[in-house]
Amino acid sequence: MISIQSLSHHYNNGPILKFPDWEILDEEQWLLLGASGSGKSTLLNIISGLLKPENGQVKLNETDVYSLSFKEMDRFRGQNIGIIFQKPHLIKSLNVFDNVALASSMADLKINKSRVMDLLSSLGLADKTKNYPEELSQGQLQRVSIARALVNNPALLIADEPTSSLDDENAEKVIKILTQQASDNHASLIIATHDKRVKDKLNKEYLL
Ligand code: ADP
Ligand code: MG
């Protein structure tokens, strides 16, 4: 479903980051492991079409991601890839429902109200749909960002360091939620982490 080949990249004055070839099949769940600074976020940005690599190829379902124009790429990403960033950045002036629904509008898709409600319920947020981000706890905000990442039924769900600011109990919960949601939604999953507590929680590992 996704493959990277001969990928490498370097930032101005930085070292050359080389990424081993990788193939991710439908519904597989992977940990992307590596020390801080090893290039995990860089690789996720390359895979999701946000950062053009100096060398190499990224293919998602036979589409060469970097052959698309910017506009096509935005649309493609919105429809195929759900990303959960380390810090959930939600829009303050929109309630929870609208924050999630916005991801559909941004990807040129129709808002599916029952899909939004079902997802929020499955994440324990049924009674928060009309609340605003500042009225939610960090854990709830993270679950809203998970709903937002999943609303368009992406083929690939990506989470960058989702447990780094959580205590043990919540770290464990979030990994369970991500794996469960990916499997319920038939999405492949990549969780990038340097958090030793997460090691061995998924059955496949890619090491940087
Ligand atoms: P990780 O997510 O594994 O911590 P990153 O992909 O963020 O690693 O960073 C890999 C390397 O690239 C680090 O040395 C980092 O300092 C550098 N780097 C990351 N982003 C940029 C950027 N926008 N400009 C310059 N250097 C960067
Ligand atoms: Mg990172």
PDB file of C-alpha atoms and ligand atoms in Angstrom:
ATOM      1  CA  MET A   1       0.000   0.000   0.000  1.00  0.00           C
ATOM      2  CA  ILE A   2       2.849   2.371   0.876  1.00  0.00           C
ATOM      3  CA  SER A   3       6.405   1.945  -0.182  1.00  0.00           C
ATOM      4  CA  ILE A   4       9.498   4.086   0.119  1.00  0.00           C
ATOM      5  CA  GLN A   5      12.559   3.451  -1.984  1.00  0.00           C
ATOM      6  CA  SER A   6      16.093   4.834  -1.829  1.00  0.00           C
ATOM      7  CA  LEU A   7      14.955   7.783   0.270  1.00  0.00           C
ATOM      8  CA  SER A   8      17.386  10.298   1.678  1.00  0.00           C
ATOM      9  CA  HIS A   9      17.178  13.893   2.751  1.00  0.00           C
ATOM     10  CA  HIS A  10      19.242  16.568   4.396  1.00  0.00           C
ATOM     11  CA  TYR A  11      18.405  19.993   5.773  1.00  0.00           C
ATOM     12  CA  ASN A  12      20.747  22.951   5.314  1.00  0.00           C
ATOM     13  CA  ASN A  13      23.964  22.196   7.216  1.00  0.00           C
ATOM     14  CA  GLY A  14      22.433  19.030   8.658  1.00  0.00           C
ATOM     15  CA  PRO A  15      23.643  15.444   8.224  1.00  0.00           C
ATOM     16  CA  ILE A  16      22.292  13.280   5.405  1.00  0.00           C
ATOM     17  CA  LEU A  17      19.345  11.293   6.746  1.00  0.00           C
ATOM     18  CA  LYS A  18      19.038   7.918   4.989  1.00  0.00           C
ATOM     19  CA  PHE A  19      15.865   5.889   5.245  1.00  0.00           C
ATOM     20  CA  PRO A  20      15.902   2.124   4.693  1.00  0.00           C
ATOM     21  CA  ASP A  21      13.363   0.887   2.128  1.00  0.00           C
ATOM     22  CA  TRP A  22      10.015   0.100   3.674  1.00  0.00           C
ATOM     23  CA  GLU A  23       6.772  -1.448   2.501  1.00  0.00           C
ATOM     24  CA  ILE A  24       3.584  -1.179   4.506  1.00  0.00           C
ATOM     25  CA  LEU A  25       0.697  -3.406   3.529  1.00  0.00           C
ATOM     26  CA  ASP A  26      -3.026  -2.804   4.080  1.00  0.00           C
ATOM     27  CA  GLU A  27      -4.017  -2.730   7.752  1.00  0.00           C
ATOM     28  CA  GLU A  28      -0.507  -3.413   9.034  1.00  0.00           C
ATOM     29  CA  GLN A  29       0.467  -1.694  12.288  1.00  0.00           C
ATOM     30  CA  TRP A  30       4.015  -0.407  12.623  1.00  0.00           C
ATOM     31  CA  LEU A  31       6.153   1.310  15.206  1.00  0.00           C
ATOM     32  CA  LEU A  32       8.652   3.773  13.757  1.00  0.00           C
ATOM     33  CA  LEU A  33      11.441   3.714  16.331  1.00  0.00           C
ATOM     34  CA  GLY A  34      14.552   5.828  16.676  1.00  0.00           C
ATOM     35  CA  ALA A  35      16.305   8.171  19.050  1.00  0.00           C
ATOM     36  CA  SER A  36      15.358  11.821  19.184  1.00  0.00           C
ATOM     37  CA  GLY A  37      16.816  13.519  16.108  1.00  0.00           C
ATOM     38  CA  SER A  38      17.092  10.304  14.094  1.00  0.00           C
ATOM     39  CA  GLY A  39      14.633  11.552  11.471  1.00  0.00           C
ATOM     40  CA  LYS A  40      11.267  10.072  12.456  1.00  0.00           C
ATOM     41  CA  SER A  41       9.251  13.258  11.970  1.00  0.00           C
ATOM     42  CA  THR A  42      11.167  14.000   8.776  1.00  0.00           C
ATOM     43  CA  LEU A  43      10.224  10.580   7.400  1.00  0.00           C
ATOM     44  CA  LEU A  44       6.562  11.022   8.392  1.00  0.00           C
ATOM     45  CA  ASN A  45       6.502  14.393   6.646  1.00  0.00           C
ATOM     46  CA  ILE A  46       8.013  12.827   3.536  1.00  0.00           C
ATOM     47  CA  ILE A  47       5.530   9.930   3.580  1.00  0.00           C
ATOM     48  CA  SER A  48       2.567  12.273   3.970  1.00  0.00           C
ATOM     49  CA  GLY A  49       3.609  14.509   1.100  1.00  0.00           C
ATOM     50  CA  LEU A  50       4.549  17.496   3.252  1.00  0.00           C
ATOM     51  CA  LEU A  51       8.297  17.441   2.566  1.00  0.00           C
ATOM     52  CA  LYS A  52       9.809  16.580  -0.786  1.00  0.00           C
ATOM     53  CA  PRO A  53      12.834  14.358  -0.247  1.00  0.00           C
ATOM     54  CA  GLU A  54      16.103  15.048  -2.036  1.00  0.00           C
ATOM     55  CA  ASN A  55      16.279  11.487  -3.332  1.00  0.00           C
ATOM     56  CA  GLY A  56      13.991   8.533  -3.656  1.00  0.00           C
ATOM     57  CA  GLN A  57      10.349   7.668  -4.110  1.00  0.00           C
ATOM     58  CA  VAL A  58       7.172   7.443  -2.075  1.00  0.00           C
ATOM     59  CA  LYS A  59       4.281   5.462  -3.472  1.00  0.00           C
ATOM     60  CA  LEU A  60       0.829   5.230  -1.959  1.00  0.00           C
ATOM     61  CA  ASN A  61      -1.484   2.780  -3.713  1.00  0.00           C
ATOM     62  CA  GLU A  62       0.511   3.100  -6.936  1.00  0.00           C
ATOM     63  CA  THR A  63       0.421   6.896  -6.856  1.00  0.00           C
ATOM     64  CA  ASP A  64       3.876   8.445  -6.890  1.00  0.00           C
ATOM     65  CA  VAL A  65       3.174  11.037  -4.189  1.00  0.00           C
ATOM     66  CA  TYR A  66       5.712  13.568  -5.457  1.00  0.00           C
ATOM     67  CA  SER A  67       4.423  13.489  -9.021  1.00  0.00           C
ATOM     68  CA  LEU A  68       1.314  15.371  -7.869  1.00  0.00           C
ATOM     69  CA  SER A  69       0.906  19.147  -7.958  1.00  0.00           C
ATOM     70  CA  PHE A  70       0.606  20.956  -4.609  1.00  0.00           C
ATOM     71  CA  LYS A  71      -3.127  21.212  -4.935  1.00  0.00           C
ATOM     72  CA  GLU A  72      -3.550  17.570  -5.918  1.00  0.00           C
ATOM     73  CA  MET A  73      -1.244  16.611  -3.079  1.00  0.00           C
ATOM     74  CA  ASP A  74      -3.326  18.471  -0.467  1.00  0.00           C
ATOM     75  CA  ARG A  75      -6.449  16.766  -1.653  1.00  0.00           C
ATOM     76  CA  PHE A  76      -4.757  13.399  -1.883  1.00  0.00           C
ATOM     77  CA  ARG A  77      -3.401  13.707   1.662  1.00  0.00           C
ATOM     78  CA  GLY A  78      -6.764  14.824   3.031  1.00  0.00           C
ATOM     79  CA  GLN A  79      -8.457  11.808   1.497  1.00  0.00           C
ATOM     80  CA  ASN A  80      -5.849   9.125   2.161  1.00  0.00           C
ATOM     81  CA  ILE A  81      -3.781  10.007   5.195  1.00  0.00           C
ATOM     82  CA  GLY A  82      -4.845  10.927   8.722  1.00  0.00           C
ATOM     83  CA  ILE A  83      -2.158  12.582  10.822  1.00  0.00           C
ATOM     84  CA  ILE A  84      -2.102  13.027  14.583  1.00  0.00           C
ATOM     85  CA  PHE A  85       0.569  15.519  15.555  1.00  0.00           C
ATOM     86  CA  GLN A  86       2.304  15.522  18.909  1.00  0.00           C
ATOM     87  CA  LYS A  87       0.358  18.584  20.046  1.00  0.00           C
ATOM     88  CA  PRO A  88      -3.282  18.589  18.921  1.00  0.00           C
ATOM     89  CA  HIS A  89      -3.851  21.886  17.160  1.00  0.00           C
ATOM     90  CA  LEU A  90      -7.571  22.386  17.007  1.00  0.00           C
ATOM     91  CA  ILE A  91      -9.390  25.544  15.985  1.00  0.00           C
ATOM     92  CA  LYS A  92     -10.367  27.430  19.133  1.00  0.00           C
ATOM     93  CA  SER A  93     -13.454  29.084  17.681  1.00  0.00           C
ATOM     94  CA  LEU A  94     -15.006  25.807  16.488  1.00  0.00           C
ATOM     95  CA  ASN A  95     -16.659  23.210  18.678  1.00  0.00           C
ATOM     96  CA  VAL A  96     -15.542  19.589  18.743  1.00  0.00           C
ATOM     97  CA  PHE A  97     -17.993  18.438  16.084  1.00  0.00           C
ATOM     98  CA  ASP A  98     -16.991  21.226  13.691  1.00  0.00           C
ATOM     99  CA  ASN A  99     -13.271  20.679  14.273  1.00  0.00           C
ATOM    100  CA  VAL A 100     -13.682  17.090  13.128  1.00  0.00           C
ATOM    101  CA  ALA A 101     -16.056  17.919  10.258  1.00  0.00           C
ATOM    102  CA  LEU A 102     -13.645  20.573   8.980  1.00  0.00           C
ATOM    103  CA  ALA A 103     -11.197  17.841   7.941  1.00  0.00           C
ATOM    104  CA  SER A 104     -13.775  16.646   5.407  1.00  0.00           C
ATOM    105  CA  SER A 105     -14.425  20.107   3.954  1.00  0.00           C
ATOM    106  CA  MET A 106     -10.679  20.712   3.679  1.00  0.00           C
ATOM    107  CA  ALA A 107     -10.315  17.531   1.640  1.00  0.00           C
ATOM    108  CA  ASP A 108     -13.175  18.495  -0.715  1.00  0.00           C
ATOM    109  CA  LEU A 109     -15.409  15.802   0.780  1.00  0.00           C
ATOM    110  CA  LYS A 110     -18.991  16.082   1.982  1.00  0.00           C
ATOM    111  CA  ILE A 111     -19.465  16.207   5.730  1.00  0.00           C
ATOM    112  CA  ASN A 112     -20.934  12.940   6.949  1.00  0.00           C
ATOM    113  CA  LYS A 113     -22.639  13.901  10.222  1.00  0.00           C
ATOM    114  CA  SER A 114     -23.340  10.394  11.405  1.00  0.00           C
ATOM    115  CA  ARG A 115     -19.725   9.381  10.697  1.00  0.00           C
ATOM    116  CA  VAL A 116     -18.497  12.301  12.830  1.00  0.00           C
ATOM    117  CA  MET A 117     -20.904  11.404  15.652  1.00  0.00           C
ATOM    118  CA  ASP A 118     -20.069   7.680  15.533  1.00  0.00           C
ATOM    119  CA  LEU A 119     -16.350   8.348  15.684  1.00  0.00           C
ATOM    120  CA  LEU A 120     -16.684  10.796  18.562  1.00  0.00           C
ATOM    121  CA  SER A 121     -18.842   8.280  20.445  1.00  0.00           C
ATOM    122  CA  SER A 122     -16.344   5.485  19.875  1.00  0.00           C
ATOM    123  CA  LEU A 123     -13.687   7.748  21.395  1.00  0.00           C
ATOM    124  CA  GLY A 124     -15.790   8.510  24.470  1.00  0.00           C
ATOM    125  CA  LEU A 125     -16.627  12.054  23.376  1.00  0.00           C
ATOM    126  CA  ALA A 126     -20.357  11.770  22.654  1.00  0.00           C
ATOM    127  CA  ASP A 127     -21.186  14.338  25.330  1.00  0.00           C
ATOM    128  CA  LYS A 128     -18.490  16.800  24.202  1.00  0.00           C
ATOM    129  CA  THR A 129     -19.502  17.431  20.604  1.00  0.00           C
ATOM    130  CA  LYS A 130     -20.744  20.961  21.337  1.00  0.00           C
ATOM    131  CA  ASN A 131     -17.868  21.898  23.626  1.00  0.00           C
ATOM    132  CA  TYR A 132     -14.954  24.100  22.567  1.00  0.00           C
ATOM    133  CA  PRO A 133     -11.319  22.979  22.718  1.00  0.00           C
ATOM    134  CA  GLU A 134     -10.508  25.095  25.777  1.00  0.00           C
ATOM    135  CA  GLU A 135     -13.182  23.213  27.724  1.00  0.00           C
ATOM    136  CA  LEU A 136     -11.469  19.837  27.190  1.00  0.00           C
ATOM    137  CA  SER A 137      -8.638  18.031  28.952  1.00  0.00           C
ATOM    138  CA  GLN A 138      -5.404  17.180  27.105  1.00  0.00           C
ATOM    139  CA  GLY A 139      -6.484  13.551  26.771  1.00  0.00           C
ATOM    140  CA  GLN A 140      -9.852  14.575  25.326  1.00  0.00           C
ATOM    141  CA  LEU A 141      -8.161  16.976  22.892  1.00  0.00           C
ATOM    142  CA  GLN A 142      -5.908  14.180  21.729  1.00  0.00           C
ATOM    143  CA  ARG A 143      -8.944  11.959  21.142  1.00  0.00           C
ATOM    144  CA  VAL A 144     -10.598  14.746  19.112  1.00  0.00           C
ATOM    145  CA  SER A 145      -7.485  14.873  16.955  1.00  0.00           C
ATOM    146  CA  ILE A 146      -7.708  11.101  16.503  1.00  0.00           C
ATOM    147  CA  ALA A 147     -11.329  11.485  15.340  1.00  0.00           C
ATOM    148  CA  ARG A 148     -10.284  14.263  12.990  1.00  0.00           C
ATOM    149  CA  ALA A 149      -7.522  12.099  11.518  1.00  0.00           C
ATOM    150  CA  LEU A 150      -9.967   9.243  10.896  1.00  0.00           C
ATOM    151  CA  VAL A 151     -13.067  11.054   9.679  1.00  0.00           C
ATOM    152  CA  ASN A 152     -12.257  10.713   5.961  1.00  0.00           C
ATOM    153  CA  ASN A 153     -11.593   6.963   6.241  1.00  0.00           C
ATOM    154  CA  PRO A 154      -7.883   7.295   5.446  1.00  0.00           C
ATOM    155  CA  ALA A 155      -5.953   4.274   4.229  1.00  0.00           C
ATOM    156  CA  LEU A 156      -3.114   5.313   6.530  1.00  0.00           C
ATOM    157  CA  LEU A 157      -3.202   6.687  10.058  1.00  0.00           C
ATOM    158  CA  ILE A 158      -0.009   8.316  11.329  1.00  0.00           C
ATOM    159  CA  ALA A 159       0.720   9.391  14.918  1.00  0.00           C
ATOM    160  CA  ASP A 160       3.923  11.275  15.775  1.00  0.00           C
ATOM    161  CA  GLU A 161       5.050  10.734  19.391  1.00  0.00           C
ATOM    162  CA  PRO A 162       1.503  10.360  20.740  1.00  0.00           C
ATOM    163  CA  THR A 163       2.590   9.264  24.216  1.00  0.00           C
ATOM    164  CA  SER A 164       5.514  11.564  24.958  1.00  0.00           C
ATOM    165  CA  SER A 165       3.623  13.889  27.275  1.00  0.00           C
ATOM    166  CA  LEU A 166       1.449  11.226  28.938  1.00  0.00           C
ATOM    167  CA  ASP A 167       1.782   9.267  32.169  1.00  0.00           C
ATOM    168  CA  ASP A 168       2.070   5.459  32.010  1.00  0.00           C
ATOM    169  CA  GLU A 169      -1.641   4.771  32.294  1.00  0.00           C
ATOM    170  CA  ASN A 170      -2.643   7.248  29.607  1.00  0.00           C
ATOM    171  CA  ALA A 171       0.229   6.232  27.332  1.00  0.00           C
ATOM    172  CA  GLU A 172      -1.049   2.670  27.411  1.00  0.00           C
ATOM    173  CA  LYS A 173      -4.632   3.832  26.777  1.00  0.00           C
ATOM    174  CA  VAL A 174      -3.672   5.935  23.771  1.00  0.00           C
ATOM    175  CA  ILE A 175      -1.785   3.078  22.126  1.00  0.00           C
ATOM    176  CA  LYS A 176      -4.841   0.850  22.637  1.00  0.00           C
ATOM    177  CA  ILE A 177      -7.133   3.497  21.155  1.00  0.00           C
ATOM    178  CA  LEU A 178      -4.908   4.010  18.116  1.00  0.00           C
ATOM    179  CA  THR A 179      -4.530   0.299  17.352  1.00  0.00           C
ATOM    180  CA  GLN A 180      -8.232  -0.355  17.931  1.00  0.00           C
ATOM    181  CA  GLN A 181      -9.345   2.591  15.794  1.00  0.00           C
ATOM    182  CA  ALA A 182      -6.937   1.722  12.987  1.00  0.00           C
ATOM    183  CA  SER A 183      -8.242  -1.817  12.936  1.00  0.00           C
ATOM    184  CA  ASP A 184     -11.935  -0.812  13.185  1.00  0.00           C
ATOM    185  CA  ASN A 185     -11.405   1.597  10.298  1.00  0.00           C
ATOM    186  CA  HIS A 186      -9.279  -0.827   8.230  1.00  0.00           C
ATOM    187  CA  ALA A 187      -6.441   1.678   8.106  1.00  0.00           C
ATOM    188  CA  SER A 188      -2.728   0.940   8.235  1.00  0.00           C
ATOM    189  CA  LEU A 189      -1.036   2.517  11.244  1.00  0.00           C
ATOM    190  CA  ILE A 190       2.361   4.094  11.898  1.00  0.00           C
ATOM    191  CA  ILE A 191       3.215   5.258  15.401  1.00  0.00           C
ATOM    192  CA  ALA A 192       6.524   7.131  15.635  1.00  0.00           C
ATOM    193  CA  THR A 193       8.078   7.102  19.060  1.00  0.00           C
ATOM    194  CA  HIS A 194      11.273   7.158  21.086  1.00  0.00           C
ATOM    195  CA  ASP A 195       9.227   6.200  24.158  1.00  0.00           C
ATOM    196  CA  LYS A 196      10.612   2.926  25.545  1.00  0.00           C
ATOM    197  CA  ARG A 197       7.237   2.154  27.130  1.00  0.00           C
ATOM    198  CA  VAL A 198       5.728   1.740  23.676  1.00  0.00           C
ATOM    199  CA  LYS A 199       8.340  -0.703  22.382  1.00  0.00           C
ATOM    200  CA  ASP A 200       6.881  -4.130  21.539  1.00  0.00           C
ATOM    201  CA  LYS A 201       3.292  -2.858  21.667  1.00  0.00           C
ATOM    202  CA  LEU A 202       2.820  -3.326  17.912  1.00  0.00           C
ATOM    203  CA  ASN A 203       3.873  -6.373  15.980  1.00  0.00           C
ATOM    204  CA  LYS A 204       5.998  -4.642  13.351  1.00  0.00           C
ATOM    205  CA  GLU A 205       8.938  -2.313  13.854  1.00  0.00           C
ATOM    206  CA  TYR A 206      10.934  -0.084  11.552  1.00  0.00           C
ATOM    207  CA  LEU A 207      14.098   1.244  13.115  1.00  0.00           C
ATOM    208  CA  LEU A 208      15.962   4.437  12.263  1.00  0.00           C
TER     209      LEU A 208
HETATM  210  P1  ADP B   1      12.967  12.924  15.218  1.00  0.00           P
HETATM  211  O1  ADP B   1      11.534  13.153  14.861  1.00  0.00           O
HETATM  212  O2  ADP B   1      13.380  11.482  15.121  1.00  0.00           O
HETATM  213  O3  ADP B   1      13.316  13.496  16.549  1.00  0.00           O
HETATM  214  P2  ADP B   1      13.539  14.886  13.149  1.00  0.00           P
HETATM  215  O4  ADP B   1      13.059  14.329  11.864  1.00  0.00           O
HETATM  216  O5  ADP B   1      12.696  15.908  13.814  1.00  0.00           O
HETATM  217  O6  ADP B   1      13.888  13.674  14.129  1.00  0.00           O
HETATM  218  O7  ADP B   1      14.973  15.523  12.917  1.00  0.00           O
HETATM  219  C1  ADP B   1      16.044  14.854  12.244  1.00  0.00           C
HETATM  220  C2  ADP B   1      17.233  15.813  12.127  1.00  0.00           C
HETATM  221  O8  ADP B   1      16.926  16.860  11.239  1.00  0.00           O
HETATM  222  C3  ADP B   1      17.652  16.459  13.432  1.00  0.00           C
HETATM  223  O9  ADP B   1      19.050  16.597  13.411  1.00  0.00           O
HETATM  224  C4  ADP B   1      16.965  17.800  13.369  1.00  0.00           C
HETATM  225  O10 ADP B   1      17.691  18.758  14.127  1.00  0.00           O
HETATM  226  C5  ADP B   1      16.985  18.127  11.899  1.00  0.00           C
HETATM  227  N1  ADP B   1      15.837  18.935  11.462  1.00  0.00           N
HETATM  228  C6  ADP B   1      14.525  18.595  11.604  1.00  0.00           C
HETATM  229  N2  ADP B   1      13.720  19.531  11.061  1.00  0.00           N
HETATM  230  C7  ADP B   1      14.537  20.483  10.545  1.00  0.00           C
HETATM  231  C8  ADP B   1      14.303  21.703   9.837  1.00  0.00           C
HETATM  232  N3  ADP B   1      13.063  22.130   9.538  1.00  0.00           N
HETATM  233  N4  ADP B   1      15.390  22.436   9.466  1.00  0.00           N
HETATM  234  C9  ADP B   1      16.655  22.013   9.746  1.00  0.00           C
HETATM  235  N5  ADP B   1      16.925  20.863  10.388  1.00  0.00           N
HETATM  236  C10 ADP B   1      15.888  20.098  10.797  1.00  0.00           C
HETATM  237 MG    MG B   2       9.931  13.885  15.913  1.00  0.00          MG
END
